[in-house]
Each structure stands twice: as structure tokens, then as C-alpha cells.
XYZ file of N, CA and C in Angstrom:
804
model
N -24.231 0.758 -8.665
C -22.878 0.329 -9.067
C -22.667 -1.134 -8.685
N -22.007 -1.858 -9.558
C -21.765 -3.280 -9.335
C -20.902 -3.497 -8.086
N -21.316 -4.476 -7.273
C -20.504 -4.831 -6.114
C -19.188 -5.437 -6.586
N -18.086 -5.080 -5.924
C -16.785 -5.552 -6.368
C -16.119 -6.351 -5.256
N -15.490 -7.433 -5.655
C -14.758 -8.282 -4.709
C -13.272 -7.983 -4.861
N -12.629 -7.621 -3.767
C -11.212 -7.287 -3.792
C -10.411 -8.336 -3.036
N -9.207 -8.608 -3.520
C -8.254 -9.453 -2.809
C -7.090 -8.581 -2.372
N -6.772 -8.595 -1.093
C -5.597 -7.865 -0.622
C -4.543 -8.870 -0.162
N -3.338 -8.682 -0.665
C -2.228 -9.603 -0.428
C -1.151 -8.893 0.370
N -0.957 -9.305 1.614
C 0.084 -8.752 2.487
C 0.161 -9.599 3.753
N 1.054 -9.230 4.665
C 1.231 -10.041 5.867
C 0.187 -9.686 6.925
N 0.102 -10.524 7.947
C -0.831 -10.315 9.057
C -0.070 -10.294 10.370
N -0.137 -9.166 11.062
C 0.427 -9.065 12.408
C -0.686 -9.274 13.417
N -0.487 -10.209 14.338
C -1.519 -10.488 15.333
C -1.766 -9.289 16.241
N -0.710 -8.517 16.506
C -0.820 -7.293 17.302
C -0.152 -6.161 16.535
N -0.800 -5.012 16.491
C -0.252 -3.858 15.790
C -1.090 -3.502 14.586
N -1.370 -2.221 14.408
C -2.263 -1.775 13.340
C -1.483 -1.503 12.057
N -1.436 -2.514 11.198
C -0.754 -2.381 9.916
C -1.180 -3.531 9.007
N -0.798 -3.438 7.735
C -1.010 -4.514 6.764
C -2.461 -5.032 6.791
N -2.641 -6.358 6.857
C -3.988 -6.915 6.803
C -4.847 -6.496 7.984
N -4.198 -6.194 9.118
C -4.955 -5.807 10.303
C -5.732 -4.529 10.084
N -5.267 -3.670 9.182
C -6.024 -2.457 8.859
C -6.763 -2.591 7.531
N -6.157 -3.267 6.548
C -6.775 -3.340 5.221
C -8.123 -4.043 5.252
N -8.194 -5.181 5.944
C -9.443 -5.953 5.965
C -10.594 -5.177 6.607
N -10.423 -4.624 7.827
C -11.563 -3.900 8.413
C -11.932 -2.632 7.653
N -10.945 -1.915 7.125
C -11.256 -0.663 6.426
C -12.013 -0.941 5.136
N -11.492 -1.838 4.308
C -12.168 -2.145 3.050
C -13.578 -2.697 3.300
N -13.685 -3.559 4.287
C -14.996 -4.145 4.605
C -15.969 -3.086 5.101
N -15.485 -2.162 5.939
C -16.361 -1.121 6.478
C -16.882 -0.192 5.394
N -16.125 -0.065 4.319
C -16.579 0.745 3.191
C -17.522 -0.028 2.266
N -17.879 -1.238 2.672
C -18.869 -1.998 1.924
C -18.324 -2.804 0.778
N -16.993 -3.051 0.769
C -16.381 -3.822 -0.302
C -16.140 -5.249 0.179
N -16.629 -6.229 -0.565
C -16.382 -7.621 -0.202
C -14.877 -7.892 -0.291
N -14.275 -8.210 0.840
C -12.810 -8.284 0.918
C -12.344 -9.695 1.227
N -11.464 -10.198 0.366
C -10.796 -11.473 0.583
C -9.322 -11.200 0.847
N -8.646 -12.138 1.496
C -7.253 -11.900 1.884
C -6.361 -13.052 1.429
N -5.118 -12.692 1.119
C -4.075 -13.682 0.867
C -2.916 -13.333 1.801
N -2.907 -13.916 3.014
C -1.837 -13.603 3.963
C -0.525 -14.253 3.547
N 0.533 -13.465 3.471
C 1.835 -13.973 3.051
C 2.657 -14.491 4.223
N 2.326 -14.022 5.419
C 3.021 -14.444 6.642
C 2.168 -14.046 7.833
N 2.383 -14.721 8.950
C 1.731 -14.347 10.202
C 2.817 -14.006 11.216
N 2.725 -12.779 11.763
C 3.679 -12.333 12.773
C 2.976 -12.245 14.127
N 3.689 -12.541 15.191
C 3.119 -12.398 16.528
C 2.696 -10.957 16.776
N 3.487 -10.030 16.260
C 3.270 -8.590 16.346
C 4.181 -7.970 15.299
N 3.914 -6.727 14.937
C 4.754 -6.156 13.886
C 6.132 -5.769 14.433
N 7.005 -5.390 13.537
C 8.435 -5.309 13.864
C 8.874 -4.034 14.563
N 7.928 -3.182 14.960
C 8.279 -2.040 15.814
C 8.496 -2.479 17.260
N 8.027 -3.682 17.602
C 8.268 -4.241 18.935
C 9.704 -4.762 19.004
N 10.173 -5.055 20.218
C 11.571 -5.477 20.378
C 11.807 -6.902 19.903
N 10.763 -7.725 19.814
C 10.928 -9.089 19.304
C 9.627 -9.534 18.652
N 9.732 -10.517 17.772
C 8.538 -11.015 17.100
C 8.794 -12.405 16.527
N 7.701 -13.144 16.323
C 7.785 -14.413 15.602
C 7.293 -14.189 14.176
N 7.696 -15.101 13.285
C 7.360 -14.933 11.861
C 7.102 -16.302 11.249
N 5.887 -16.514 10.793
C 5.526 -17.760 10.113
C 5.320 -17.456 8.631
N 6.216 -17.925 7.797
C 6.160 -17.701 6.355
C 5.105 -18.620 5.732
N 4.156 -18.049 5.009
C 3.077 -18.833 4.402
C 3.266 -19.040 2.902
N 4.436 -18.700 2.393
C 4.668 -18.805 0.949
C 4.377 -20.202 0.420
N 4.810 -21.220 1.143
C 4.634 -22.601 0.662
C 3.177 -23.048 0.658
N 2.318 -22.357 1.399
C 0.904 -22.726 1.448
C 0.108 -22.099 0.297
N 0.652 -21.057 -0.308
C -0.115 -20.322 -1.312
C -0.497 -21.183 -2.520
N 0.380 -22.048 -3.049
C -0.061 -22.900 -4.173
C -1.278 -23.755 -3.823
N -1.358 -24.215 -2.588
C -2.513 -25.003 -2.161
C -3.769 -24.131 -2.107
N -3.607 -22.899 -1.653
C -4.734 -21.949 -1.649
C -5.216 -21.711 -3.073
N -4.275 -21.475 -3.982
C -4.630 -21.230 -5.379
C -5.372 -22.421 -5.988
N -4.928 -23.618 -5.625
C -5.565 -24.831 -6.154
C -7.054 -24.847 -5.821
N -7.376 -24.525 -4.565
C -8.769 -24.575 -4.148
C -9.554 -23.380 -4.668
N -8.922 -22.235 -4.806
C -9.607 -21.106 -5.435
C -9.999 -21.455 -6.866
N -9.080 -22.113 -7.561
C -9.356 -22.495 -8.944
C -10.470 -23.534 -8.998
N -10.441 -24.492 -8.077
C -11.499 -25.508 -8.025
C -12.865 -24.888 -7.776
N -12.871 -23.783 -7.049
C -14.123 -23.103 -6.721
C -14.430 -21.948 -7.675
N -13.624 -21.837 -8.730
C -13.857 -20.847 -9.788
C -13.956 -19.419 -9.233
N -13.038 -19.069 -8.356
C -13.051 -17.747 -7.753
C -12.325 -16.734 -8.635
N -12.900 -15.543 -8.730
C -12.300 -14.435 -9.460
C -12.426 -13.165 -8.611
N -11.518 -12.223 -8.848
C -11.529 -10.979 -8.086
C -11.574 -9.790 -9.037
N -12.315 -8.771 -8.627
C -12.485 -7.575 -9.446
C -11.385 -6.548 -9.214
N -10.650 -6.708 -8.119
C -9.579 -5.763 -7.799
C -8.581 -6.434 -6.873
N -7.358 -5.917 -6.892
C -6.285 -6.414 -6.043
C -5.595 -5.223 -5.373
N -5.287 -5.382 -4.096
C -4.478 -4.397 -3.379
C -3.292 -5.131 -2.775
N -2.090 -4.776 -3.226
C -0.870 -5.384 -2.704
C -0.165 -4.399 -1.787
N 0.224 -4.894 -0.606
C 0.989 -4.088 0.332
C 2.342 -4.726 0.586
N 2.700 -4.848 1.848
C 4.004 -5.403 2.233
C 4.105 -6.863 1.791
N 5.094 -7.158 0.960
C 5.328 -8.533 0.521
C 6.555 -9.128 1.213
N 7.708 -8.477 1.081
C 8.876 -8.884 1.860
C 9.815 -9.871 1.191
N 9.342 -10.579 0.145
C 10.180 -11.573 -0.531
C 9.989 -11.462 -2.033
N 11.084 -11.628 -2.765
C 10.992 -11.575 -4.225
C 10.091 -12.682 -4.760
N 10.108 -13.843 -4.110
C 9.290 -14.966 -4.575
C 7.799 -14.604 -4.584
N 7.388 -13.765 -3.656
C 5.979 -13.396 -3.572
C 5.550 -12.487 -4.723
N 6.508 -11.809 -5.328
C 6.165 -10.990 -6.492
C 5.775 -11.879 -7.666
N 6.484 -12.985 -7.836
C 6.122 -13.935 -8.894
C 4.772 -14.568 -8.600
N 4.515 -14.843 -7.339
C 3.221 -15.403 -6.952
C 2.109 -14.399 -7.234
N 2.390 -13.114 -6.988
C 1.393 -12.076 -7.265
C 1.044 -12.048 -8.750
N 2.047 -12.147 -9.600
C 1.802 -12.150 -11.046
C 0.932 -13.349 -11.439
N 1.235 -14.489 -10.852
C 0.430 -15.684 -11.127
C -1.008 -15.483 -10.661
N -1.154 -14.830 -9.524
C -2.485 -14.566 -8.977
C -3.297 -13.684 -9.925
N -2.670 -12.627 -10.432
C -3.371 -11.762 -11.390
C -3.830 -12.571 -12.604
N -2.951 -13.429 -13.088
C -3.227 -14.192 -14.305
C -4.380 -15.176 -14.112
N -4.394 -15.832 -12.964
C -5.357 -16.912 -12.757
C -6.684 -16.458 -12.164
N -6.695 -15.341 -11.431
C -7.889 -15.016 -10.650
C -8.455 -13.633 -10.912
N -8.066 -13.006 -12.007
C -8.624 -11.701 -12.356
C -9.946 -11.858 -13.099
N -10.961 -11.172 -12.603
C -12.185 -11.043 -13.379
C -11.906 -10.078 -14.536
N -12.802 -10.035 -15.484
C -12.607 -9.142 -16.631
C -12.492 -7.692 -16.160
N -11.450 -7.004 -16.606
C -11.257 -5.610 -16.235
C -10.781 -5.398 -14.813
N -10.202 -6.417 -14.186
C -9.769 -6.300 -12.795
C -8.735 -5.181 -12.619
N -8.844 -4.463 -11.502
C -7.974 -3.340 -11.178
C -6.875 -3.806 -10.230
N -5.623 -3.443 -10.521
C -4.493 -3.806 -9.666
C -3.893 -2.540 -9.063
N -3.917 -2.449 -7.745
C -3.323 -1.325 -7.011
C -2.154 -1.873 -6.202
N -0.979 -1.291 -6.402
C 0.218 -1.750 -5.692
C 0.797 -0.621 -4.850
N 0.899 -0.869 -3.573
C 1.631 -0.001 -2.657
C 2.975 -0.694 -2.425
N 4.050 -0.247 -3.074
C 5.325 -0.981 -3.027
C 6.076 -0.764 -1.724
N 5.533 -1.276 -0.651
C 6.056 -1.022 0.691
C 7.468 -1.596 0.836
N 8.453 -0.718 1.054
C 9.819 -1.209 1.274
C 10.737 -0.205 1.948
N 10.274 1.039 2.179
C 11.167 1.985 2.829
C 10.509 3.322 3.094
N 11.249 4.178 3.802
C 10.769 5.527 4.114
C 11.949 6.341 4.634
N 11.808 7.637 4.596
C 12.839 8.545 5.118
C 14.211 8.285 4.509
N 14.229 7.932 3.231
C 15.485 7.757 2.515
C 16.157 6.413 2.676
N 15.551 5.490 3.426
C 16.176 4.196 3.691
C 15.193 3.055 3.446
N 15.739 1.904 3.060
C 14.931 0.702 2.952
C 14.662 0.136 4.342
N 13.542 -0.531 4.494
C 13.260 -1.202 5.751
C 14.228 -2.381 5.929
N 14.452 -2.817 7.171
C 15.331 -3.967 7.408
C 14.886 -5.189 6.602
N 15.850 -5.877 6.005
C 15.548 -7.072 5.237
C 15.383 -6.824 3.749
N 15.357 -5.552 3.343
C 15.238 -5.231 1.924
C 16.581 -4.755 1.377
N 16.780 -4.942 0.065
C 17.988 -4.437 -0.585
C 17.632 -3.962 -1.994
N 18.651 -3.508 -2.728
C 18.410 -2.973 -4.067
C 17.863 -4.040 -5.027
N 18.221 -5.302 -4.804
C 17.691 -6.377 -5.646
C 16.182 -6.516 -5.486
N 15.724 -6.373 -4.240
C 14.282 -6.428 -3.988
C 13.590 -5.259 -4.686
N 14.197 -4.070 -4.586
C 13.621 -2.892 -5.227
C 13.555 -3.079 -6.741
N 14.581 -3.700 -7.310
C 14.601 -3.938 -8.757
C 13.472 -4.873 -9.173
N 13.211 -5.911 -8.374
C 12.117 -6.833 -8.678
C 10.765 -6.146 -8.529
N 10.659 -5.282 -7.529
C 9.418 -4.518 -7.370
C 9.216 -3.603 -8.569
N 10.308 -3.091 -9.109
C 10.219 -2.270 -10.314
C 9.621 -3.019 -11.486
N 9.828 -4.322 -11.539
C 9.221 -5.152 -12.585
C 7.742 -5.419 -12.278
N 7.429 -5.594 -10.999
C 6.047 -5.906 -10.617
C 5.100 -4.749 -10.907
N 5.559 -3.516 -10.724
C 4.650 -2.380 -10.916
C 4.192 -2.246 -12.369
N 4.865 -2.941 -13.288
C 4.422 -2.938 -14.685
C 3.054 -3.602 -14.832
N 2.640 -4.387 -13.833
C 1.361 -5.087 -13.874
C 0.244 -4.279 -13.215
N 0.575 -3.110 -12.687
C -0.385 -2.332 -11.909
C -1.192 -1.370 -12.771
N -2.360 -1.003 -12.247
C -3.160 0.076 -12.809
C -2.939 1.370 -12.031
N -2.616 1.227 -10.747
C -2.305 2.371 -9.885
C -1.168 1.961 -8.970
N -0.175 2.841 -8.777
C 0.868 2.589 -7.788
C 0.913 3.747 -6.801
N 1.265 3.418 -5.549
C 1.232 4.396 -4.461
C 2.562 4.439 -3.691
N 3.686 4.648 -4.355
C 4.956 4.710 -3.616
C 5.103 6.029 -2.869
N 5.854 5.999 -1.755
C 6.271 7.267 -1.168
C 7.549 7.720 -1.884
N 8.120 8.837 -1.457
C 9.283 9.383 -2.164
C 10.468 8.427 -2.096
N 10.713 7.854 -0.926
C 11.821 6.908 -0.775
C 11.655 5.720 -1.709
N 10.462 5.150 -1.733
C 10.213 3.983 -2.587
C 10.342 4.336 -4.063
N 9.887 5.540 -4.423
C 10.029 5.980 -5.812
C 11.505 6.113 -6.195
N 12.315 6.574 -5.250
C 13.753 6.685 -5.504
C 14.367 5.315 -5.746
N 14.056 4.350 -4.893
C 14.638 3.012 -5.052
C 14.098 2.307 -6.293
N 12.848 2.529 -6.625
C 12.286 1.913 -7.826
C 12.988 2.411 -9.087
N 13.386 3.671 -9.082
C 13.969 4.283 -10.276
C 15.485 4.392 -10.225
N 16.109 3.951 -9.119
C 17.558 4.055 -8.987
C 18.037 5.480 -8.842
N 17.217 6.311 -8.197
C 17.534 7.727 -8.014
C 18.031 7.981 -6.600
N 19.176 8.629 -6.409
C 19.635 8.954 -5.061
C 18.609 9.833 -4.333
N 18.342 9.486 -3.114
C 17.357 10.228 -2.307
C 17.921 11.581 -1.905
N 17.098 12.603 -1.966
C 17.476 13.932 -1.508
C 16.609 14.299 -0.317
N 17.241 14.617 0.797
C 16.484 14.916 2.014
C 15.639 16.170 1.842
N 16.185 17.185 1.216
C 15.455 18.432 1.013
C 14.999 18.533 -0.444
N 14.101 17.650 -0.808
C 13.629 17.606 -2.181
C 12.531 18.652 -2.399
N 12.243 18.930 -3.659
C 11.172 19.854 -4.013
C 10.242 19.204 -5.029
N 9.272 19.967 -5.501
C 8.286 19.417 -6.422
C 8.931 18.970 -7.733
N 9.941 19.693 -8.179
C 10.619 19.313 -9.419
C 11.265 17.941 -9.287
N 11.835 17.650 -8.116
C 12.451 16.345 -7.864
C 11.391 15.247 -7.925
N 10.239 15.491 -7.306
C 9.149 14.506 -7.339
C 8.679 14.295 -8.775
N 8.600 15.379 -9.538
C 8.182 15.267 -10.923
C 9.116 14.403 -11.749
N 10.422 14.525 -11.498
C 11.396 13.697 -12.220
C 11.243 12.222 -11.850
N 10.950 11.963 -10.578
C 10.705 10.582 -10.165
C 9.509 10.008 -10.918
N 8.460 10.797 -11.045
C 7.266 10.309 -11.727
C 7.530 10.083 -13.213
N 8.338 10.950 -13.815
C 8.686 10.752 -15.229
C 9.450 9.441 -15.426
N 10.334 9.125 -14.490
C 11.077 7.869 -14.575
C 10.145 6.669 -14.369
N 9.237 6.786 -13.416
C 8.298 5.700 -13.160
C 7.379 5.475 -14.360
N 7.028 6.549 -15.047
C 6.139 6.436 -16.203
C 6.774 5.634 -17.335
N 8.093 5.519 -17.333
C 8.782 4.705 -18.327
C 8.803 3.227 -17.925
N 8.438 2.960 -16.668
C 8.481 1.601 -16.145
C 7.103 0.943 -16.089
N 6.053 1.754 -16.095
C 4.698 1.231 -15.931
C 3.699 2.159 -16.594
N 2.580 1.582 -17.040
C 1.485 2.382 -17.584
C 0.484 2.752 -16.498
N 0.795 2.397 -15.260
C -0.107 2.660 -14.142
C -0.242 4.160 -13.872
N -1.381 4.523 -13.266
C -1.510 5.870 -12.717
C -0.539 5.967 -11.537
N 0.289 6.998 -11.534
C 1.344 7.133 -10.527
C 0.948 8.200 -9.514
N 0.907 7.809 -8.253
C 0.600 8.743 -7.173
C 1.696 8.605 -6.119
N 2.540 9.607 -6.006
C 3.585 9.575 -4.984
C 3.024 10.195 -3.712
N 3.084 9.447 -2.643
C 2.434 9.828 -1.391
C 3.445 10.359 -0.382
N 2.934 11.035 0.642
C 3.772 11.505 1.741
C 4.834 12.498 1.319
N 4.539 13.310 0.306
C 5.518 14.304 -0.171
C 5.537 15.498 0.772
N 6.646 15.722 1.434
C 6.789 16.862 2.337
C 7.302 18.050 1.527
N 6.407 18.987 1.259
C 6.715 20.148 0.428
C 6.471 21.415 1.240
N 7.544 22.035 1.685
C 7.410 23.198 2.554
C 6.819 22.810 3.884
N 5.772 23.499 4.290
C 5.131 23.223 5.577
C 3.962 22.257 5.436
N 3.785 21.712 4.247
C 2.654 20.824 3.992
C 3.133 19.428 3.602
N 2.203 18.500 3.600
C 2.461 17.142 3.132
C 1.332 16.761 2.189
N 1.626 15.933 1.220
C 0.551 15.584 0.306
C 0.949 14.556 -0.724
N 0.177 14.503 -1.794
C 0.390 13.548 -2.864
C 0.603 14.312 -4.171
N 1.353 13.697 -5.064
C 1.523 14.247 -6.405
C 1.072 13.180 -7.403
N 0.020 13.509 -8.154
C -0.525 12.599 -9.152
C 0.114 12.937 -10.489
N 0.721 11.968 -11.112
C 1.469 12.206 -12.345
C 0.582 12.724 -13.467
N 1.083 13.730 -14.162
C 0.398 14.287 -15.326
C 1.397 14.673 -16.384
N 0.908 15.064 -17.547
C 1.791 15.384 -18.661
C 2.642 16.618 -18.378
N 2.143 17.537 -17.558
C 2.910 18.736 -17.240
C 3.532 18.572 -15.852
N 3.162 19.445 -14.928
C 3.780 19.404 -13.606
C 3.199 18.311 -12.731
N 2.016 17.876 -13.039
C 1.345 16.908 -12.189
C 0.373 17.604 -11.265
N -0.548 16.860 -10.719
C -1.550 17.413 -9.809
C -1.063 17.270 -8.380
N -0.988 18.383 -7.673
C -0.443 18.399 -6.312
C -1.579 18.593 -5.326
N -1.691 17.693 -4.379
C -2.704 17.781 -3.327
C -1.991 17.930 -1.994
N -2.155 19.070 -1.348
C -1.439 19.335 -0.106
C -2.399 19.351 1.076
N -1.888 18.908 2.224
C -2.676 18.837 3.450
C -1.818 19.343 4.610
N -2.463 19.571 5.728
C -1.729 20.016 6.912
C -0.718 18.939 7.332
N 0.510 19.372 7.580
C 1.552 18.445 8.033
C 1.467 18.281 9.546
N 1.322 17.044 9.990
C 1.312 16.737 11.421
C 2.634 16.050 11.752
N 3.466 16.658 12.583
C 4.812 16.126 12.847
C 4.801 14.895 13.749
N 4.182 13.824 13.264
C 4.098 12.577 14.021
C 4.449 11.426 13.096
N 5.313 10.543 13.544
C 5.680 9.353 12.781
C 5.093 8.135 13.484
N 4.046 7.573 12.891
C 3.374 6.427 13.485
C 3.353 5.273 12.494
N 3.476 4.072 13.018
C 3.531 2.868 12.191
C 2.180 2.600 11.538
N 2.194 2.180 10.278
C 0.992 1.705 9.612
C 0.161 2.747 8.891
N 0.565 4.026 8.943
C -0.260 5.055 8.305
C -0.284 4.902 6.780
N 0.816 4.428 6.205
C 0.823 4.194 4.761
C -0.154 3.111 4.356
N -0.251 2.059 5.166
C -1.205 0.981 4.900
C -2.634 1.490 4.990
N -2.873 2.370 5.965
C -4.210 2.947 6.115
C -4.543 3.829 4.921
N -3.583 4.662 4.512
C -3.802 5.522 3.346
C -4.176 4.674 2.132
N -3.399 3.618 1.867
C -3.655 2.774 0.702
C -5.034 2.134 0.776
N -5.435 1.701 1.965
C -6.729 1.036 2.122
C -7.889 1.996 1.902
N -7.795 3.190 2.503
C -8.879 4.169 2.353
C -8.926 4.685 0.916
N -7.755 4.920 0.327
C -7.712 5.336 -1.067
C -8.405 4.298 -1.943
N -8.054 3.038 -1.760
C -8.621 1.966 -2.582
C -10.127 1.877 -2.412
N -10.587 1.961 -1.177
C -12.024 1.882 -0.915
C -12.769 2.996 -1.629
N -12.240 4.199 -1.566
C -12.899 5.334 -2.223
C -12.806 5.232 -3.738
N -11.663 4.798 -4.235
C -11.486 4.691 -5.682
C -12.445 3.651 -6.264
N -12.599 2.537 -5.577
C -13.519 1.507 -6.052
C -14.977 1.963 -5.979
N -15.218 2.985 -5.167
C -16.570 3.542 -5.075
C -16.830 4.584 -6.153
N -15.818 4.813 -7.003
C -16.003 5.709 -8.130
C -15.649 7.154 -7.881
N -14.875 7.444 -6.827
C -14.588 8.834 -6.481
C -13.399 9.430 -7.221
N -12.651 8.611 -7.968
C -11.529 9.140 -8.727
C -10.291 9.332 -7.869
N -9.143 9.527 -8.527
C -7.872 9.603 -7.806
C -7.790 10.824 -6.896
N -8.210 11.975 -7.387
C -8.109 13.217 -6.610
C -8.890 13.104 -5.300
N -10.176 12.799 -5.395
C -11.014 12.728 -4.197
C -10.591 11.575 -3.287
N -10.145 10.485 -3.879
C -9.715 9.334 -3.073
C -8.470 9.683 -2.256
N -7.541 10.426 -2.860
C -6.362 10.889 -2.119
C -6.760 11.809 -0.970
N -7.651 12.747 -1.246
C -8.074 13.677 -0.203
C -8.750 12.952 0.955
N -9.615 11.996 0.627
C -10.304 11.237 1.677
C -9.310 10.425 2.503
N -8.340 9.797 1.821
C -7.358 8.976 2.534
C -6.469 9.839 3.422
N -6.054 10.999 2.920
C -5.195 11.888 3.704
C -5.928 12.409 4.939
N -7.188 12.765 4.768
C -7.972 13.249 5.905
C -8.158 12.139 6.936
N -8.392 10.934 6.463
C -8.572 9.794 7.368
C -7.304 9.572 8.193
N -6.145 9.585 7.531
C -4.882 9.378 8.244
C -4.645 10.497 9.251
N -4.911 11.735 8.861
C -4.719 12.862 9.776
C -5.615 12.725 11.003
N -6.847 12.309 10.790
C -7.764 12.108 11.921
C -7.270 10.984 12.830
N -6.680 9.949 12.234
C -6.110 8.856 13.028
C -4.959 9.356 13.907
N -4.096 10.172 13.330
C -2.963 10.709 14.088
C -3.449 11.569 15.252
N -4.461 12.378 14.995
C -4.996 13.235 16.063
C -5.643 12.413 17.173
N -6.192 11.271 16.819
C -6.898 10.439 17.799
C -5.967 9.555 18.617
N -4.685 9.516 18.257
C -3.767 8.549 18.854
C -2.776 9.220 19.797
N -2.756 8.812 21.071
C -1.761 9.374 21.992
C -0.359 8.900 21.633
N 0.641 9.699 21.972
C 2.020 9.394 21.601
C 2.498 8.066 22.181
N 2.001 7.683 23.342
C 2.477 6.453 23.972
C 1.977 5.198 23.249
N 1.010 5.374 22.357
C 0.510 4.233 21.572
C 1.416 4.099 20.352
N 2.607 3.535 20.550
C 3.668 3.618 19.558
C 3.499 2.653 18.382
N 2.672 1.621 18.526
C 2.696 0.549 17.528
C 1.585 0.649 16.492
N 1.077 1.847 16.282
C 0.049 2.044 15.275
C -0.822 3.233 15.648
N -1.861 3.463 14.867
C -2.796 4.537 15.186
C -4.167 3.943 15.458
N -4.978 4.695 16.196
C -6.295 4.208 16.585
C -7.292 4.450 15.451
N -7.087 3.742 14.371
C -7.939 3.927 13.197
C -9.366 3.478 13.463
N -9.538 2.571 14.425
C -10.870 2.049 14.710
C -11.817 3.171 15.135
N -11.297 4.110 15.929
C -12.139 5.227 16.381
C -12.577 6.087 15.205
N -11.668 6.318 14.286
C -11.974 7.143 13.115
C -12.942 6.419 12.197
N -12.710 5.121 12.001
C -13.584 4.329 11.157
C -15.005 4.313 11.728
N -15.114 4.202 13.015
C -16.417 4.186 13.671
C -17.138 5.519 13.487
N -16.384 6.626 13.508
C -17.001 7.945 13.348
C -17.489 8.194 11.943
N -17.025 7.398 10.960
C -17.432 7.569 9.574
C -18.784 6.917 9.291
N -19.287 6.133 10.238
C -20.542 5.425 9.995
C -21.716 6.396 9.945
């Protein structure tokens, strides 16, 4: 199989397992040549009581200039936490200028969970993200993000029919393969892959632990497996198992992420 070069665009936290801190090592460990476009550098991620934030938006045009001078192209893109509407326009420009023929775009529209948007986001940001997903080949929203993307009120006790309606609405917004992640259905958790009928439901053991960065890990492992040719179903299963193993390996006092490094090492 042809070696593929991927570009992942998201922020970098110097401390804390999330965003580029997990995407780069995971994708690389799976044997994928990984390039990065950091949108910001944080001293540590925002689960800590304080943090610094260096916005790199103004540097990106200079990066693009030199990529173009060096005739760089990418076979795939993985977008995670962006945080600013301006970066969505930059992402579109990036696809246009640096996509190799047949390049794959995977978007994890990181902006909320548990029925609420993360701090700093609003409905306007969600609306712009709704436009960006039209450029994707695969999207990986959780239930909360799917609700905000489609303007659907969140239901705490949702069922499979509710998830199916979200996917039907998303299908009118994008031609991408739609995979809604982190669906809590009964005593299980899993993903629902959009289909013409009910959709394909993949359920896994629910572990009652809320840890930072697990969505980023899921997206990274899913992408690595998908680029290896395993398809959406198997890629979801591999990513879910990886996240579950990370949760089991992480003590509760390690609040700022999961010990994915131990799990990644065991996969060798």
C-alpha cells in the first residue's frame, strides 16, 4: 500500500494529553508520515486552573508560503480543535492549496460535550463549523456536537432514533461519511455510522470515567486505522478499544489526560 502523508491541524498543549500531543505520536506510531499545523501553543490544556495561550494564526500564511515554495502536498488531513472561525477559512485554503490527488479530509468538530459547548464557543462558531464539514470525507462529531451542528436541542436521555435523526440532518449538510461517537445507549457506549436505514451501531463496554483528551485519541486511532485500509467499522472498533484500554491504564488522580503512551507501547 502506498505510504501516505497526513497533515493534522489543531492546537498544541505543552502539558496534557490532547490535540497535537496525542495525534502526532499516535499517527506516527502507526507508521503514517505525520506533519502538523499548530494553531496555537498553550502552556498546558484548559483543565488546569490557569494557562498561557499563544495564537499562531498570523504565522500560518508564512508557513503556507514556504510549503508552496517547497511544493508540499498531503494525502490526508485530520482536523481537531480549532477554536476560531478564522481558522476554518484557513483550513479550506489549506485543502485547496496542499491536497494531493484524492486527498482524504477527516474532521473531528471539537466544540462541546455533555449537552454544552466548551468555554469560548457559541452558536456562531457551530454554524461556521457546519459549513466546514461540507469539505470533509469523514466527520466524527459526538452527540452534543451533532446537535449544535444541526441546530437540534440536546436531549439528555436520547435513544438511537434521536441519533438517527441527527445523522439525517447532517447528511443534508455534507456528503461525508458520518460517524457519531460517544453515543451512550443503555448500558453501553459506541458509535453510529450513518446508513440509508437505521445506521450501523457499534457498541462497547461503558466505562464511567470522564477523562480529558479521549476524543482526540479516538480520532487519531480511527484515522490511523482507516488510512491503513481497515474501513470505518473496524477503525471504530480499534479506536474504541484503544480508548478503553487508556482509561483502564489511567489512575483517577491523573486528571489531565489518559496514559495513552502505555497503551501505544503495548501495541508494538
